[in-house]
mmCIF file of C-alpha atoms in Angstrom:
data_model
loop_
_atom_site.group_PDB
_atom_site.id
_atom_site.type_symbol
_atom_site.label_atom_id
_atom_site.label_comp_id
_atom_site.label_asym_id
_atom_site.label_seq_id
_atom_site.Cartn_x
_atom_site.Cartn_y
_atom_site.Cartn_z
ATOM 1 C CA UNK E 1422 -213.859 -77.130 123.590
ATOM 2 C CA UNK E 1423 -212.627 -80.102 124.690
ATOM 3 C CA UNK E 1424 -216.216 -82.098 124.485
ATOM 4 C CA UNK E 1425 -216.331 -80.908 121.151
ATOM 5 C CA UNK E 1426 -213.130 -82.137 120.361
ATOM 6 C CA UNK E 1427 -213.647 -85.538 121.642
ATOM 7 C CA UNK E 1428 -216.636 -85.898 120.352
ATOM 8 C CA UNK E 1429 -215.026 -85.168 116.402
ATOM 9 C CA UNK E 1430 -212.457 -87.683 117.701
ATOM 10 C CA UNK E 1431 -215.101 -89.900 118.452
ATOM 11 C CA UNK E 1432 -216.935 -89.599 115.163
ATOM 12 C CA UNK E 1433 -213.707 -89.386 113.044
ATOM 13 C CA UNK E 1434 -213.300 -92.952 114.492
ATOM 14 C CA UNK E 1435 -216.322 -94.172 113.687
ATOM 15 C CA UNK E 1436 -215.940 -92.625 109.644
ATOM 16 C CA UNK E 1437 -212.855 -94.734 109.606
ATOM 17 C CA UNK E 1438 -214.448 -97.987 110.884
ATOM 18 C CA UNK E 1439 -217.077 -97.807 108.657
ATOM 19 C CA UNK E 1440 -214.828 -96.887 105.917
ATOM 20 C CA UNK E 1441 -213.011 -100.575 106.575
ATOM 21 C CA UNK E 1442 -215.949 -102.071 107.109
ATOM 22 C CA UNK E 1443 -218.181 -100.589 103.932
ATOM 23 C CA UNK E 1444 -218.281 -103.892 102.263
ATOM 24 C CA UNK E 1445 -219.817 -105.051 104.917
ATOM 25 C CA UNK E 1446 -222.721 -102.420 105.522
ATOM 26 C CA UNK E 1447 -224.992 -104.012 103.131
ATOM 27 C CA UNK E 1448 -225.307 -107.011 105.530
ATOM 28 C CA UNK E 1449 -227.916 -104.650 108.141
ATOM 29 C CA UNK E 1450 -229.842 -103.930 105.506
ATOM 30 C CA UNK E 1451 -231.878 -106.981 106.198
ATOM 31 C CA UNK E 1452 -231.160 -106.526 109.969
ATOM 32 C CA UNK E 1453 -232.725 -103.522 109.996
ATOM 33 C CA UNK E 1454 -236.020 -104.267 108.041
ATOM 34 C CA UNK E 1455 -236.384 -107.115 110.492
ATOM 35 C CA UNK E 1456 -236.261 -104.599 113.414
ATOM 36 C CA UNK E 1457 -239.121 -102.858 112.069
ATOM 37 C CA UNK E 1458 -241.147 -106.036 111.101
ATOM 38 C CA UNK E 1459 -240.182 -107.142 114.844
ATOM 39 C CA UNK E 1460 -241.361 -103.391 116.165
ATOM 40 C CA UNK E 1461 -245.240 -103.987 114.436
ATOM 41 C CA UNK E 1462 -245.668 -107.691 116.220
ATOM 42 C CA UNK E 1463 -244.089 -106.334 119.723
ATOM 43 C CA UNK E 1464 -246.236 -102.993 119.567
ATOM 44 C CA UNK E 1465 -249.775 -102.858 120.345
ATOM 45 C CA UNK E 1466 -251.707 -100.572 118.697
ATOM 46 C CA UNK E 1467 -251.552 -98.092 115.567
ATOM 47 C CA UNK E 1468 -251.116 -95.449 116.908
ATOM 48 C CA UNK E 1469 -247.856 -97.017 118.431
ATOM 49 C CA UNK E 1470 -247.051 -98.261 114.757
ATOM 50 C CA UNK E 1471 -247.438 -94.850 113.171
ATOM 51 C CA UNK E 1472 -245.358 -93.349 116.169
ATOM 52 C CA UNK E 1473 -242.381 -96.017 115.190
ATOM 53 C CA UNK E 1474 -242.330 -95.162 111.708
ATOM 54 C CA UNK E 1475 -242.455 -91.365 112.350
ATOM 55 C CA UNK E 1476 -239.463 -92.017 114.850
ATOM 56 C CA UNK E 1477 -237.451 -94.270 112.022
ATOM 57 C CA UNK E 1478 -238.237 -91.122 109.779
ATOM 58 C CA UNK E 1479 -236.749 -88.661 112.227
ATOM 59 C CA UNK E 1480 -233.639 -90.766 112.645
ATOM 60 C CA UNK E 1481 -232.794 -90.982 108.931
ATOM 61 C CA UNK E 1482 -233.405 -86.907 108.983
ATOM 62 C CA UNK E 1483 -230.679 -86.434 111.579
ATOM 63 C CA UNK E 1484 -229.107 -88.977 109.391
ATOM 64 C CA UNK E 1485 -229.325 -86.675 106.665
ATOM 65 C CA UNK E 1486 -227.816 -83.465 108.976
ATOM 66 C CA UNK E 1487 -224.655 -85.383 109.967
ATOM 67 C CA UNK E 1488 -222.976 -86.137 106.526
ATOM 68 C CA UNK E 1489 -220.081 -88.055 105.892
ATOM 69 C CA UNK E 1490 -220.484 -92.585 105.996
ATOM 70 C CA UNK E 1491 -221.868 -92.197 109.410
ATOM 71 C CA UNK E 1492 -224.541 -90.139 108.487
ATOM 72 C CA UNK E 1493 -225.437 -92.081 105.328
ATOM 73 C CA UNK E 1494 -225.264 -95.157 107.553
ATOM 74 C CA UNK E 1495 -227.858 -93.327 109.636
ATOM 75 C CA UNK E 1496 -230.119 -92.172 107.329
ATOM 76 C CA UNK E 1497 -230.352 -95.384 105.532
ATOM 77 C CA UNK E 1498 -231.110 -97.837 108.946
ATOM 78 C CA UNK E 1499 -233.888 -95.181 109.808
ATOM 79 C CA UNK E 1500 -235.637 -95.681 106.614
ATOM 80 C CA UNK E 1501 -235.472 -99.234 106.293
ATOM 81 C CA UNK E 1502 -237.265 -99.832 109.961
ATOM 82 C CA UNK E 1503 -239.516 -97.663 109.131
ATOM 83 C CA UNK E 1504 -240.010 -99.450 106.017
ATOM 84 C CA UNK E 1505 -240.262 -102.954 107.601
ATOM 85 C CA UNK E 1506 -242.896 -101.799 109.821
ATOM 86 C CA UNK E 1507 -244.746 -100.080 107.207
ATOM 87 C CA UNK E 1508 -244.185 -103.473 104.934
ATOM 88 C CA UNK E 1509 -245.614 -105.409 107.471
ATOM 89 C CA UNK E 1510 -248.585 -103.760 108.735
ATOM 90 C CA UNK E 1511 -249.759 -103.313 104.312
ATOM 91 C CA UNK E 1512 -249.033 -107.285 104.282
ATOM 92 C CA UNK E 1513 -251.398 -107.946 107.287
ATOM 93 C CA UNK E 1514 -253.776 -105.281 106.043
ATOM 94 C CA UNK E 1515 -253.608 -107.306 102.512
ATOM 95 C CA UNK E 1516 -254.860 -110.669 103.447
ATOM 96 C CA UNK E 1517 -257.407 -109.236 105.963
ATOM 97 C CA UNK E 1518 -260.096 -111.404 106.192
ATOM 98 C CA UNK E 1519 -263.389 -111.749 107.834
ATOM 99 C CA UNK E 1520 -262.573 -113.758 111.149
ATOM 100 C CA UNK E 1521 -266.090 -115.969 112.598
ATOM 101 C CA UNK E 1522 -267.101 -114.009 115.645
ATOM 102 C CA UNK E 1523 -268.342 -117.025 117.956
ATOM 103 C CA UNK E 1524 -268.734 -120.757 118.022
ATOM 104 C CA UNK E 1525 -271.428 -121.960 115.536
ATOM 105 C CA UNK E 1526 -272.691 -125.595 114.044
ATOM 106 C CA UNK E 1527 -273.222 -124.510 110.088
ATOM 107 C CA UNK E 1528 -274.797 -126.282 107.191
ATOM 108 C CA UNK E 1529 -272.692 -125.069 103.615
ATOM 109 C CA UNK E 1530 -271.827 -125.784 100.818
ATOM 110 C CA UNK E 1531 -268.149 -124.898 99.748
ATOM 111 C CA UNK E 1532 -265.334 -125.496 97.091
ATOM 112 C CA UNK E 1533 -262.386 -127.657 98.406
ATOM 113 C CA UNK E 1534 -259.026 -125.452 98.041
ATOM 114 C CA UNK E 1535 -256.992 -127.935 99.217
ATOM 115 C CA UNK E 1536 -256.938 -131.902 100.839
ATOM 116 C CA UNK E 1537 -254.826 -132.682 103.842
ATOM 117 C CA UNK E 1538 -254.216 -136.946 104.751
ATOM 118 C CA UNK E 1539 -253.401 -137.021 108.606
ATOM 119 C CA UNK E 1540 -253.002 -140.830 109.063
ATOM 120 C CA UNK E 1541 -251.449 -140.521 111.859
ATOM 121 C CA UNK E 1542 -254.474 -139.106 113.265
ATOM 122 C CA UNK E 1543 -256.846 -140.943 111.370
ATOM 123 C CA UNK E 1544 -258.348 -137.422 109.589
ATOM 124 C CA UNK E 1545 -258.347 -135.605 106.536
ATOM 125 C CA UNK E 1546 -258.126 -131.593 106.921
ATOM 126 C CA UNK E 1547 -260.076 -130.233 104.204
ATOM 127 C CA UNK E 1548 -259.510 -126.392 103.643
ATOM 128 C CA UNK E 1549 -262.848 -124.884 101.849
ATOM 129 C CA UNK E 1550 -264.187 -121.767 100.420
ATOM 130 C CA UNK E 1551 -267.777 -121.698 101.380
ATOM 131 C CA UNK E 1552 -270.398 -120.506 98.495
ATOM 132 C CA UNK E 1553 -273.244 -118.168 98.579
ATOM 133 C CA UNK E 1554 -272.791 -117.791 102.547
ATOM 134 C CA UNK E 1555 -271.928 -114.316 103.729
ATOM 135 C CA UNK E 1556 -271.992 -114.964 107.446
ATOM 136 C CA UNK E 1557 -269.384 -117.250 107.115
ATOM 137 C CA UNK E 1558 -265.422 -116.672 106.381
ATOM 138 C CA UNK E 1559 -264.085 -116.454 103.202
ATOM 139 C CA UNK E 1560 -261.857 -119.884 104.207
ATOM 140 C CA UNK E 1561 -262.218 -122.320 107.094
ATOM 141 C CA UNK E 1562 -260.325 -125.464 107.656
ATOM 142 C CA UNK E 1563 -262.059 -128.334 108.799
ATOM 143 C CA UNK E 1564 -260.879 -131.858 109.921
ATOM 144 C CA UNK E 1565 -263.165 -135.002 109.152
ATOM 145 C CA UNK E 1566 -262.318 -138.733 110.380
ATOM 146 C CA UNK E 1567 -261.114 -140.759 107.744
ATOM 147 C CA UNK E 1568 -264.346 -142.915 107.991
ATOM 148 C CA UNK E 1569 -266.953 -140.045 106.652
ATOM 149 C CA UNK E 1570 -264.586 -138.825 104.104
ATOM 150 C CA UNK E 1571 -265.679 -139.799 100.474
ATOM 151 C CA UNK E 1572 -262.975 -141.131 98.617
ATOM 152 C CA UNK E 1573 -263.887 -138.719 95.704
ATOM 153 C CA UNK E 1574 -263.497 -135.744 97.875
ATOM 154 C CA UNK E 1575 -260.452 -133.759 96.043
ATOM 155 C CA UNK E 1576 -258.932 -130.447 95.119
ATOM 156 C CA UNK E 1577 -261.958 -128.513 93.291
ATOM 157 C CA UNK E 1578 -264.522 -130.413 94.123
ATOM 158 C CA UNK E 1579 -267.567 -128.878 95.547
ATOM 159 C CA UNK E 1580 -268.900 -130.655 99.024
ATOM 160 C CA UNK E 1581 -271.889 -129.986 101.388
ATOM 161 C CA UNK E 1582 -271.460 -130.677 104.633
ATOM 162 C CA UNK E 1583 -272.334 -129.935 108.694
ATOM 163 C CA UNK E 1584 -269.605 -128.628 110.894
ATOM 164 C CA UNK E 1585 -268.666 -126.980 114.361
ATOM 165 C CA UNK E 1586 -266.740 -123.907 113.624
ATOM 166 C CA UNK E 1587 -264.839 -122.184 115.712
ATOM 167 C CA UNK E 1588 -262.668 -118.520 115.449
ATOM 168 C CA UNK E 1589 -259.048 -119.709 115.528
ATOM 169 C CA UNK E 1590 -257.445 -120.064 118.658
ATOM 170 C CA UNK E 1591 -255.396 -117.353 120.401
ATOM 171 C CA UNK E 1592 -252.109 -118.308 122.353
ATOM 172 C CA UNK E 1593 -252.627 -120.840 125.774
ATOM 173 C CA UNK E 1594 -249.781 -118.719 127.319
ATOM 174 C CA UNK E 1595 -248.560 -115.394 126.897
ATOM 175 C CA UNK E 1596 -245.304 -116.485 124.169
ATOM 176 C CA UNK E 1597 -247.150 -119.690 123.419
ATOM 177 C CA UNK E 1598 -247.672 -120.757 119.748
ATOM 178 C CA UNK E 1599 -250.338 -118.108 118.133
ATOM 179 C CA UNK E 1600 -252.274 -119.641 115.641
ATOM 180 C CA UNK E 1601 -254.854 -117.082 115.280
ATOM 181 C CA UNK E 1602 -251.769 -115.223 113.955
ATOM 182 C CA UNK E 1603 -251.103 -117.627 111.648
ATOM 183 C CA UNK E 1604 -254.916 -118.613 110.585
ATOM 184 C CA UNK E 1605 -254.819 -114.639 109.501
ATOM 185 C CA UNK E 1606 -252.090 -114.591 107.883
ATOM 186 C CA UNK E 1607 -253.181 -117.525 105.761
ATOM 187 C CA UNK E 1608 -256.799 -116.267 105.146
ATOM 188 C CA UNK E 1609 -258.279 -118.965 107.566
ATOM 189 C CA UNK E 1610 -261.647 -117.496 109.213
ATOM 190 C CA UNK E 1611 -262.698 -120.426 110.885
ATOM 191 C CA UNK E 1612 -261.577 -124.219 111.866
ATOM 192 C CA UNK E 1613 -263.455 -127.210 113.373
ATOM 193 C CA UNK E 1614 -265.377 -130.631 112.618
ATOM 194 C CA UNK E 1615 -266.715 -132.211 110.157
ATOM 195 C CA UNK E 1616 -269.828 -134.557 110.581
ATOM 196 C CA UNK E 1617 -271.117 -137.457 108.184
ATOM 197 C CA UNK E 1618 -272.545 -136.963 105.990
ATOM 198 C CA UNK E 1619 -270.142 -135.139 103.692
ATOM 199 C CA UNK E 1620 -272.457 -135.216 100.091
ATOM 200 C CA UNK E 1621 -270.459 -133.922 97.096
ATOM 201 C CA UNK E 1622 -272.140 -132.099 94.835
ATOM 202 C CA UNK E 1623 -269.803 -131.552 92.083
ATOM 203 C CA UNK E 1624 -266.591 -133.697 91.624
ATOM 204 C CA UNK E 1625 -262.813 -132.275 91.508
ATOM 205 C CA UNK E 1626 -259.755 -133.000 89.996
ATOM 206 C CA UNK E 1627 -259.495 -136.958 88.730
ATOM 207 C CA UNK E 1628 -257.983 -138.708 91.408
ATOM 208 C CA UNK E 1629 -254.443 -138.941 91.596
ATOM 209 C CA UNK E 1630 -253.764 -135.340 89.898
ATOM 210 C CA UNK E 1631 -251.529 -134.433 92.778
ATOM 211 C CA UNK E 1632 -248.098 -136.345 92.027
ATOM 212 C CA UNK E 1633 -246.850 -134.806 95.414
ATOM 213 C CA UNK E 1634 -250.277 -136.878 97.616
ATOM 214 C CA UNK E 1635 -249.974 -139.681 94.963
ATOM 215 C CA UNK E 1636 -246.454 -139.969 95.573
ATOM 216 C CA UNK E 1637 -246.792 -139.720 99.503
ATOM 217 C CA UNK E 1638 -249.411 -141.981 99.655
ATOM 218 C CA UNK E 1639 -247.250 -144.805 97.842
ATOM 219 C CA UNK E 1640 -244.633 -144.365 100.516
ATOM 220 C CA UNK E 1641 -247.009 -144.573 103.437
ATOM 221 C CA UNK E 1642 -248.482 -147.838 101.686
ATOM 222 C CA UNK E 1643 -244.838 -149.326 101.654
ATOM 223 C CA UNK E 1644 -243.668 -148.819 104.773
ATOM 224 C CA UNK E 1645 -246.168 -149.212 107.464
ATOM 225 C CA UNK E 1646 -246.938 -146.696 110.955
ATOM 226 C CA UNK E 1647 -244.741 -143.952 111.355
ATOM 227 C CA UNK E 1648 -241.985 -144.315 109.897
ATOM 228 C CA UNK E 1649 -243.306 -144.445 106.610
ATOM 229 C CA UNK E 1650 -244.436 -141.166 107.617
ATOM 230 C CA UNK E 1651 -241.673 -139.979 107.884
ATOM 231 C CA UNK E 1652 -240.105 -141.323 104.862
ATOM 232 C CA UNK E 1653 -242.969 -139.541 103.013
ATOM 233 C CA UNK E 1654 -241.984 -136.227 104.694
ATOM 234 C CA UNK E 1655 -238.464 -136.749 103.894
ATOM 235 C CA UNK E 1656 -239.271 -137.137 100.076
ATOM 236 C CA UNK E 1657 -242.075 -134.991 99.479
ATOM 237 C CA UNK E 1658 -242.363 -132.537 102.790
ATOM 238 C CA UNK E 1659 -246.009 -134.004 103.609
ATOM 239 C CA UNK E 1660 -245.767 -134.556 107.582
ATOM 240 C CA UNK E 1661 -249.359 -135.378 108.413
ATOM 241 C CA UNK E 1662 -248.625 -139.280 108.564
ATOM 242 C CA UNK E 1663 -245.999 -138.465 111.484
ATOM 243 C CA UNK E 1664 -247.388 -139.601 115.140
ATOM 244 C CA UNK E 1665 -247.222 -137.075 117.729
ATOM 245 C CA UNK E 1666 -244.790 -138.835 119.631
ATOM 246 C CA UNK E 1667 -242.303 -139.408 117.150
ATOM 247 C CA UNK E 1668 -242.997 -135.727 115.828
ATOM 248 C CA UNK E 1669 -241.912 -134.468 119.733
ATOM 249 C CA UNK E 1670 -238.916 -137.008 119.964
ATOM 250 C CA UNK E 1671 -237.493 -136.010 116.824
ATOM 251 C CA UNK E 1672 -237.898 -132.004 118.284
ATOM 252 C CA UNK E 1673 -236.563 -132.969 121.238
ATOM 253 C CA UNK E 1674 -233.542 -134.483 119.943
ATOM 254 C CA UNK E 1675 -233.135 -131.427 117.133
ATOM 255 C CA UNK E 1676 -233.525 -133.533 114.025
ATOM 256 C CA UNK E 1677 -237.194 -131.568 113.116
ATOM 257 C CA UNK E 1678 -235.440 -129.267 110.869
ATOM 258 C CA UNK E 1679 -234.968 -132.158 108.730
ATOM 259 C CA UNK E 1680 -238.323 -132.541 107.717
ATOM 260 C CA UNK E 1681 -238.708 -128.917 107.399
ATOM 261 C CA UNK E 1682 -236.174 -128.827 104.808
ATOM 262 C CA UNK E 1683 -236.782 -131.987 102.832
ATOM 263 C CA UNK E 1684 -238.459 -132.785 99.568
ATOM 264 C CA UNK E 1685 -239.390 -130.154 97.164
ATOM 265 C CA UNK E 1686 -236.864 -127.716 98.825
ATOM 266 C CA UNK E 1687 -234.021 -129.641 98.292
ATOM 267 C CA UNK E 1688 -235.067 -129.978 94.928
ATOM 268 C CA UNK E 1689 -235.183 -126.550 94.113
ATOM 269 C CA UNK E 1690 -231.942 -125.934 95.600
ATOM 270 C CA UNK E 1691 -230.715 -128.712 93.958
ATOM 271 C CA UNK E 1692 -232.131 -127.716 90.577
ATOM 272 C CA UNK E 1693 -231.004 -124.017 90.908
ATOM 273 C CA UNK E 1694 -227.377 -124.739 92.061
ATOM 274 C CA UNK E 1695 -226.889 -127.034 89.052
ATOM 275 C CA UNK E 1696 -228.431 -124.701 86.227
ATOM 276 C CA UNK E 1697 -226.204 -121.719 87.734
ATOM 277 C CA UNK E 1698 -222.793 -123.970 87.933
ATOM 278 C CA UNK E 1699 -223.369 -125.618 84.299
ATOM 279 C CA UNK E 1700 -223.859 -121.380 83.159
ATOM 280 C CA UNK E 1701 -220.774 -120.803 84.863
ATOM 281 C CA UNK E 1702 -218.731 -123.769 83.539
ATOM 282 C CA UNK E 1703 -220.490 -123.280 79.823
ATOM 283 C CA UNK E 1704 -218.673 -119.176 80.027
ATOM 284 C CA UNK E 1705 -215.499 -121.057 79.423
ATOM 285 C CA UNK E 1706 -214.271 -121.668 75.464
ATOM 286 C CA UNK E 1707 -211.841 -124.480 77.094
ATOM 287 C CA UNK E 1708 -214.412 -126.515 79.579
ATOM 288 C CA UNK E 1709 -217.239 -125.879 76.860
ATOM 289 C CA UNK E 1710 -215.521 -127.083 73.575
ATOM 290 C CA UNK E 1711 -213.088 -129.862 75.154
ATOM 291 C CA UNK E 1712 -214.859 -131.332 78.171
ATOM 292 C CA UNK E 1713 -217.550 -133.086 79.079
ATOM 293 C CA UNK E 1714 -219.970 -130.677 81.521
ATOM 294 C CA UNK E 1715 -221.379 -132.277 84.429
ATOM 295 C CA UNK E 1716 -225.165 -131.798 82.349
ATOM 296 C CA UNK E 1717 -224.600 -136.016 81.695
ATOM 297 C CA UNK E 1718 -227.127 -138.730 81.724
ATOM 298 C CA UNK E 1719 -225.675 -139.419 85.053
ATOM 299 C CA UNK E 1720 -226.351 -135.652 85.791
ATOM 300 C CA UNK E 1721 -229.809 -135.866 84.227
ATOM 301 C CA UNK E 1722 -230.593 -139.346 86.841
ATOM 302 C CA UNK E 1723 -229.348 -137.658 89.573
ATOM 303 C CA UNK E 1724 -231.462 -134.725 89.382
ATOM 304 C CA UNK E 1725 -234.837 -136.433 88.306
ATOM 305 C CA UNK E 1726 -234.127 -138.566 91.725
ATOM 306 C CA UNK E 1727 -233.921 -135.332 93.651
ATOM 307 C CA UNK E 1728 -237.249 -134.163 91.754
ATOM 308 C CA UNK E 1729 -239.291 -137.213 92.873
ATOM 309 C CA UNK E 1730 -237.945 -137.765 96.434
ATOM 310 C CA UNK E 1731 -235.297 -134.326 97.540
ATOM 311 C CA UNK E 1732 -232.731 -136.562 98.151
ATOM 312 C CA UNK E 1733 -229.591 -135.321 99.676
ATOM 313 C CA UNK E 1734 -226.506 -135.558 97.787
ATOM 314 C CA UNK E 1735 -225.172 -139.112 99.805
ATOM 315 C CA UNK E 1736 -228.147 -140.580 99.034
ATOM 316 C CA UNK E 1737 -227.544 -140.047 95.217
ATOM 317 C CA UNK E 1738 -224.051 -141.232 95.371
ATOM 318 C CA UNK E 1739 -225.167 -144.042 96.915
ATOM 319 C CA UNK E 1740 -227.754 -145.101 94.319
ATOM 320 C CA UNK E 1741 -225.257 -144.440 91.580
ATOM 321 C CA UNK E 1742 -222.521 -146.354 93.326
ATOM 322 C CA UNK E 1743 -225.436 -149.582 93.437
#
């Protein structure tokens, strides 16, 4: 009896936390989605995977016995870590892709998804889809010095060319970087090198199509080694031009985020925060009818700066103070 009663203490205690706290509930939501997403990387197998899921699915049952906040609470976490580990293992069954089984030296011909400048190291990373070649992945991404790249070489074009491929590498250490991870879930079968000659057979988009690379290459023709790479990166996000050891020094010192969250991001943020405060501002008769909303010329210059180069806001007060 007195177990019992301690343990309805107990819960009673835990109704009325959750009662204060209900507004604040919503927040594991996402907590508890990420569990499961964690759950399929850490866990081996299926078989583990399916036994995770079947477990979330049991808790949100007993969820279901208990009643009251706590139960609800309950019910609800179990179903969302199932669900995150059920998300996850339909997104990496989605982009499944065939994955080269060895090292080979290929001949192909292939359409050019997307082109890659990497001053820094004096290469261009060319991402293809290979045509009319079954043995081969579906997308490989293949570096080529500067020197044997064609200048018309762009987006669309198609190319025929000789490389050594290789199946994307697995982790150095255990917890090391894993890009074979990453190469699958970006479609990437393959990556390796490029040899001369690179013939192209049918020519892409005109040169100078991408205003993000035109705009990028500009900078990097301004200022010279690598800092104008990294006043490229700052303005449109490209980091290729960015040596190695100024890429380390600026991760050593914590500053890397910066680039991670420069250019087009800060646009968009930029661009979204100002549409949704102008709404807001626009829902009152007073500000609407007898003021002047912030949606100026001034306004309008300040946000096609941040649409060219993501600057931050003190570096647009700045250029309207000059």
């Amino acid at each position: 009896m007195e177990a019992r009663h301690g343990f309805r203490q107990s819960r009673d205690g835990v109704e009325r936390w959750l009662e204060a706290e209900r507004e604040q509930l919503v927040l594991w939501l996402p907590v508890m989605l990420g569990a499961g997403i964690t759950a399929w990387f850490v866990l081996p197998d299926a078989g583990r995977w399916i036994g995770f899921m079947l477990g979330g699915v049991a808790v949100a049952l007993a969820g279901a016995t208990l009643g009251g906040r706590f139960g609800r609470a309950v019910l609800i976490a179990g179903l969302m870590a199932a669900a995150g580990c059920a998300l996850i293992w339909w997104r990496a069954e989605n982009v499944a892709a065939p994955v080269l089984a060895r090292p080979a030296i290929a001949t192909f011909q292939g359409r050019v998804v997307r082109v890659e400048q990497l001053p820094s190291r004096e290469l261009v990373r060319l991402t293809i889809a290979p045509l009319g070649r079954a043995d081969l992945p579906g997308k490989l991404r293949v570096n080529v010095a500067e020197e044997d790249m064609p200048a018309v070489v762009a987006r669309g074009a198609v190319v025929e060319m000789r490389a050594r491929l290789m199946p994307p590498a697995p982790p150095s250490v255990p917890g090391a970087y894993d890009f074979a991870r990453v190469a699958w879930f970006n479609g990437l079968g393959a990556t390796g090198k490029g040899f001369a000659p690179i013939r192209v057979v049918t020519p892409g988009e005109p040169q100078g199509a991408d205003l993000r690379a035109r705009l990028s290459k500009h900078i990097q023709g301004r200022v010279e080694g690598s800092g104008g790479g990294i006043a490229s990166a700052l303005a449109t996000g490209d980091q290729g031009a960015i040596s190695e050891a100024d890429a380390e020094a600026m991760r050593r010192s914590g500053l890397a985020h910066l680039l991670s969250v420069s250019g087009l991001h800060v646009t968009a943020v930029t661009a979204a925060a100002m549409f949704v405060v102008l709404r807001l501002l626009s829902l009152s008769p007073t500000l609407a009818l007898r003021w002047r909303l912030p949606w100026s010329r001034r306004a309008r210059a300040r946000w096609r700066r941040s649409a060219i180069h993501g600057s931050r806001a003190p570096r647009c007060r700045r250029s309207d103070r000059a």
